Short mmCIF file of C-alpha atoms in Angstrom, two decimals:
data_model
loop_
_atom_site.label_atom_id
_atom_site.label_comp_id
_atom_site.label_asym_id
_atom_site.label_seq_id
_atom_site.Cartn_x
_atom_site.Cartn_y
_atom_site.Cartn_z
CA UNK A 11 -10.33 7.10 -14.35
CA UNK A 12 -7.47 9.14 -12.84
CA UNK A 13 -9.89 10.67 -10.35
CA UNK A 14 -10.97 7.18 -9.18
CA UNK A 15 -7.32 6.18 -8.69
CA UNK A 16 -6.60 9.34 -6.68
CA UNK A 17 -9.72 8.69 -4.56
CA UNK A 18 -8.70 5.12 -3.79
CA UNK A 19 -5.11 6.18 -3.08
CA UNK A 20 -6.32 8.90 -0.73
CA UNK A 21 -8.38 6.42 1.26
CA UNK A 22 -5.20 4.57 2.18
CA UNK A 23 -2.80 7.52 2.59
CA UNK A 24 0.10 7.50 5.07
CA UNK A 25 0.88 3.79 4.91
CA UNK A 26 4.62 3.89 5.57
CA UNK A 27 6.21 2.75 8.80
CA UNK A 28 3.57 0.26 9.88
CA UNK A 29 4.42 -3.26 11.00
CA UNK A 30 3.52 -6.65 9.66
CA UNK A 31 4.52 -10.25 10.28
CA UNK A 32 6.77 -12.31 8.08
CA UNK A 33 5.17 -15.62 7.23
CA UNK A 34 7.15 -18.76 7.88
CA UNK A 35 7.18 -22.08 6.13
CA UNK A 36 4.94 -24.01 8.45
CA UNK A 37 3.03 -23.61 11.68
CA UNK A 38 5.86 -21.90 13.57
CA UNK A 39 4.96 -18.70 15.37
CA UNK A 40 7.37 -15.74 15.28
CA UNK A 41 8.17 -14.29 18.69
CA UNK A 42 8.11 -10.72 17.41
CA UNK A 43 6.71 -8.98 14.37
CA UNK A 44 9.41 -7.66 12.06
CA UNK A 45 9.09 -4.19 10.66
CA UNK A 46 7.12 -3.82 7.45
CA UNK A 47 10.33 -3.04 5.62
CA UNK A 48 11.88 -6.36 6.63
CA UNK A 49 8.79 -8.43 5.88
CA UNK A 50 9.48 -8.55 2.16
CA UNK A 51 9.13 -6.49 -1.02
CA UNK A 52 6.05 -4.30 -0.93
CA UNK A 53 5.37 -4.74 2.78
CA UNK A 54 3.78 -1.65 4.28
CA UNK A 55 2.80 -0.41 0.83
CA UNK A 56 -0.68 0.40 -0.41
CA UNK A 57 -1.15 0.06 -4.15
CA UNK A 58 -4.25 1.13 -6.04
CA UNK A 59 -4.78 0.34 -9.69
CA UNK A 60 -6.80 2.31 -12.22
CA UNK A 61 -9.17 0.38 -14.48
CA UNK A 62 -6.66 0.28 -17.34
CA UNK A 63 -3.82 -0.90 -15.09
CA UNK A 64 -5.49 -3.86 -13.41
CA UNK A 65 -4.41 -7.46 -13.84
CA UNK A 66 -6.56 -10.50 -13.34
CA UNK A 67 -6.22 -12.13 -9.95
CA UNK A 68 -4.66 -15.59 -9.88
CA UNK A 69 -6.68 -18.65 -8.96
CA UNK A 70 -7.66 -18.58 -5.30
CA UNK A 71 -8.89 -21.99 -4.26
CA UNK A 72 -8.31 -24.65 -1.68
CA UNK A 73 -9.76 -26.20 1.46
CA UNK A 74 -11.71 -24.06 3.86
CA UNK A 75 -10.80 -24.19 7.56
CA UNK A 76 -13.75 -26.51 8.10
CA UNK A 77 -12.78 -28.81 5.25
CA UNK A 78 -14.64 -28.43 1.95
CA UNK A 79 -12.91 -27.12 -1.16
CA UNK A 80 -13.66 -23.54 -2.23
CA UNK A 81 -12.90 -21.50 -5.35
CA UNK A 82 -13.21 -17.70 -5.54
CA UNK A 83 -14.14 -18.06 -9.23
CA UNK A 84 -17.65 -18.91 -8.00
CA UNK A 85 -17.93 -15.28 -6.86
CA UNK A 86 -17.35 -13.87 -10.36
CA UNK A 87 -19.33 -10.65 -10.79
CA UNK A 88 -18.89 -9.67 -7.13
CA UNK A 89 -16.32 -7.40 -5.52
CA UNK A 90 -14.15 -9.61 -3.30
CA UNK A 91 -11.98 -8.68 -0.32
CA UNK A 92 -9.24 -11.23 0.39
CA UNK A 93 -7.28 -10.97 3.65
CA UNK A 94 -4.12 -13.00 4.27
CA UNK A 95 -3.65 -13.65 7.99
CA UNK A 96 -2.18 -15.92 10.65
CA UNK A 97 -3.36 -16.55 14.20
CA UNK A 98 0.20 -15.89 15.44
CA UNK A 99 0.32 -12.40 13.87
CA UNK A 100 -0.36 -9.49 16.27
CA UNK A 101 -1.36 -6.99 13.51
CA UNK A 102 -3.75 -9.64 12.15
CA UNK A 103 -5.41 -9.84 15.55
CA UNK A 104 -5.64 -6.05 15.71
CA UNK A 105 -7.34 -5.74 12.32
CA UNK A 106 -9.67 -8.76 12.64
CA UNK A 107 -12.55 -6.72 14.13
CA UNK A 108 -12.18 -4.13 11.33
CA UNK A 109 -12.47 -6.84 8.69
CA UNK A 110 -15.55 -8.38 10.29
CA UNK A 111 -17.14 -4.91 10.59
CA UNK A 112 -16.26 -4.23 6.94
CA UNK A 113 -17.85 -7.49 5.89
CA UNK A 114 -21.05 -6.69 7.77
CA UNK A 115 -21.13 -3.14 6.40
CA UNK A 116 -20.76 -4.18 2.74
CA UNK A 117 -22.40 -7.59 2.37
CA UNK A 118 -25.75 -6.02 1.42
CA UNK A 119 -23.89 -4.53 -1.56
CA UNK A 120 -22.98 -8.07 -2.64
CA UNK A 121 -19.35 -7.80 -1.52
CA UNK A 122 -17.74 -11.11 -0.59
CA UNK A 123 -14.94 -11.53 1.96
CA UNK A 124 -12.47 -14.39 2.17
CA UNK A 125 -9.65 -14.98 4.62
CA UNK A 126 -6.56 -16.97 3.71
CA UNK A 127 -4.85 -18.41 6.79
CA UNK A 128 -1.11 -18.96 6.30
CA UNK A 129 1.71 -20.66 8.23
CA UNK A 130 -0.70 -21.95 10.83
CA UNK A 131 -2.42 -25.01 12.23
CA UNK A 132 -6.12 -25.66 11.76
CA UNK A 133 -6.76 -25.63 15.50
CA UNK A 134 -5.03 -22.27 16.03
CA UNK A 135 -6.80 -20.80 13.00
CA UNK A 136 -10.22 -22.06 14.13
CA UNK A 137 -9.62 -20.56 17.59
CA UNK A 138 -8.73 -17.22 15.99
CA UNK A 139 -11.95 -17.24 13.94
CA UNK A 140 -14.02 -18.10 17.02
CA UNK A 141 -12.27 -15.57 19.27
CA UNK A 142 -12.91 -12.70 16.84
CA UNK A 143 -16.36 -13.81 15.68
CA UNK A 144 -15.29 -13.95 12.03
CA UNK A 145 -18.36 -14.92 10.02
CA UNK A 146 -16.91 -15.00 6.50
CA UNK A 147 -15.01 -18.08 5.24
CA UNK A 148 -11.25 -18.63 5.31
CA UNK A 149 -9.08 -20.91 3.22
CA UNK A 150 -6.45 -22.99 4.99
CA UNK A 151 -3.10 -22.39 3.24
CA UNK A 152 -0.39 -23.50 5.71
CA UNK A 153 2.35 -23.48 3.05
CA UNK A 154 1.46 -19.94 1.94
CA UNK A 155 1.10 -20.94 -1.71
CA UNK A 156 -1.65 -18.48 -2.70
CA UNK A 157 -0.19 -15.06 -1.85
CA UNK A 158 2.92 -15.30 -4.09
CA UNK A 159 0.69 -15.81 -7.13
CA UNK A 160 -0.62 -12.25 -6.80
CA UNK A 161 2.78 -10.65 -7.58
CA UNK A 162 1.52 -7.22 -6.38
CA UNK A 163 1.72 -8.12 -2.68
CA UNK A 164 4.55 -9.26 -0.40
CA UNK A 165 4.68 -13.03 -0.84
CA UNK A 166 5.45 -14.05 2.75
CA UNK A 167 4.11 -11.20 4.88
CA UNK A 168 0.83 -10.85 6.72
CA UNK A 169 -1.49 -9.14 7.12
CA UNK A 170 -2.19 -8.28 3.51
CA UNK A 171 -5.57 -7.32 2.06
CA UNK A 172 -6.50 -7.37 -1.62
CA UNK A 173 -9.68 -5.96 -3.14
CA UNK A 174 -10.81 -7.49 -6.44
CA UNK A 175 -13.23 -5.68 -8.73
CA UNK A 176 -16.27 -7.38 -10.30
CA UNK A 177 -14.07 -8.83 -13.05
CA UNK A 178 -11.74 -10.24 -10.37
CA UNK A 179 -8.91 -7.91 -11.25
CA UNK A 180 -6.77 -6.47 -8.46
CA UNK A 181 -8.05 -2.97 -7.65
CA UNK A 182 -6.27 -2.44 -4.31
CA UNK A 183 -3.44 -4.24 -2.50
CA UNK A 184 -2.65 -3.29 1.10
CA UNK A 185 0.64 -4.68 2.45
CA UNK A 186 0.01 -3.73 6.06
CA UNK A 187 -2.65 -3.87 8.77
CA UNK A 188 -5.85 -1.99 7.97
CA UNK A 189 -6.73 1.16 9.87
CA UNK A 190 -10.12 2.00 11.27
CA UNK A 191 -12.34 3.73 8.73
CA UNK A 192 -10.38 3.05 5.55
CA UNK A 193 -11.65 -0.30 4.22
CA UNK A 194 -15.38 0.33 3.80
CA UNK A 195 -15.08 3.59 1.78
CA UNK A 196 -12.49 1.98 -0.50
CA UNK A 197 -14.65 -1.12 -1.06
CA UNK A 198 -17.70 1.03 -1.73
CA UNK A 199 -15.70 2.98 -4.35
CA UNK A 200 -14.83 -0.29 -6.15
CA UNK A 201 -18.48 -1.43 -5.95
CA UNK A 202 -19.56 1.86 -7.55
CA UNK A 203 -17.27 1.45 -10.56
CA UNK A 204 -18.86 1.09 -13.97
CA UNK A 205 -16.97 -0.61 -16.77
#
């Protein structure tokens, strides 16, 4: 178990000093991204959790960008990657191609991806999805109500990525933009876990 935690931690080494965006309370768009340190508690931090240290993820449900209601509970038994983003967030734009590539690289393993769009408008969010060719679904959460329920991630900062294991417990929480080459190996490690 300790070896798995060290492996996952190593996949996300050197996380300090990266930038993120502080989420607002509505569809306003910040003019500049604050430093990760100013974006809230835990911003810029990568946390990995051993099997014995994992907590169940909170409910993640709401309307999708294109309208219908969605609930992550329907993906029980699958590893799930949840990315919190906003169309106004420069680091979110930078990591969007990495997330789509990660989705394509792991979907045959049964991994599910979900975006959660925060502090945005539907039109801006839909344009973001179209511009970056994002093919996995995203929830529309303009008030940013979902992220604070996780407790292990900065409540009002984006981008943030969370990886849930097959029991929908938080295995990894990344409070910064993803780097090329780190997401897929980490997700594959969670998929390979045996309980």
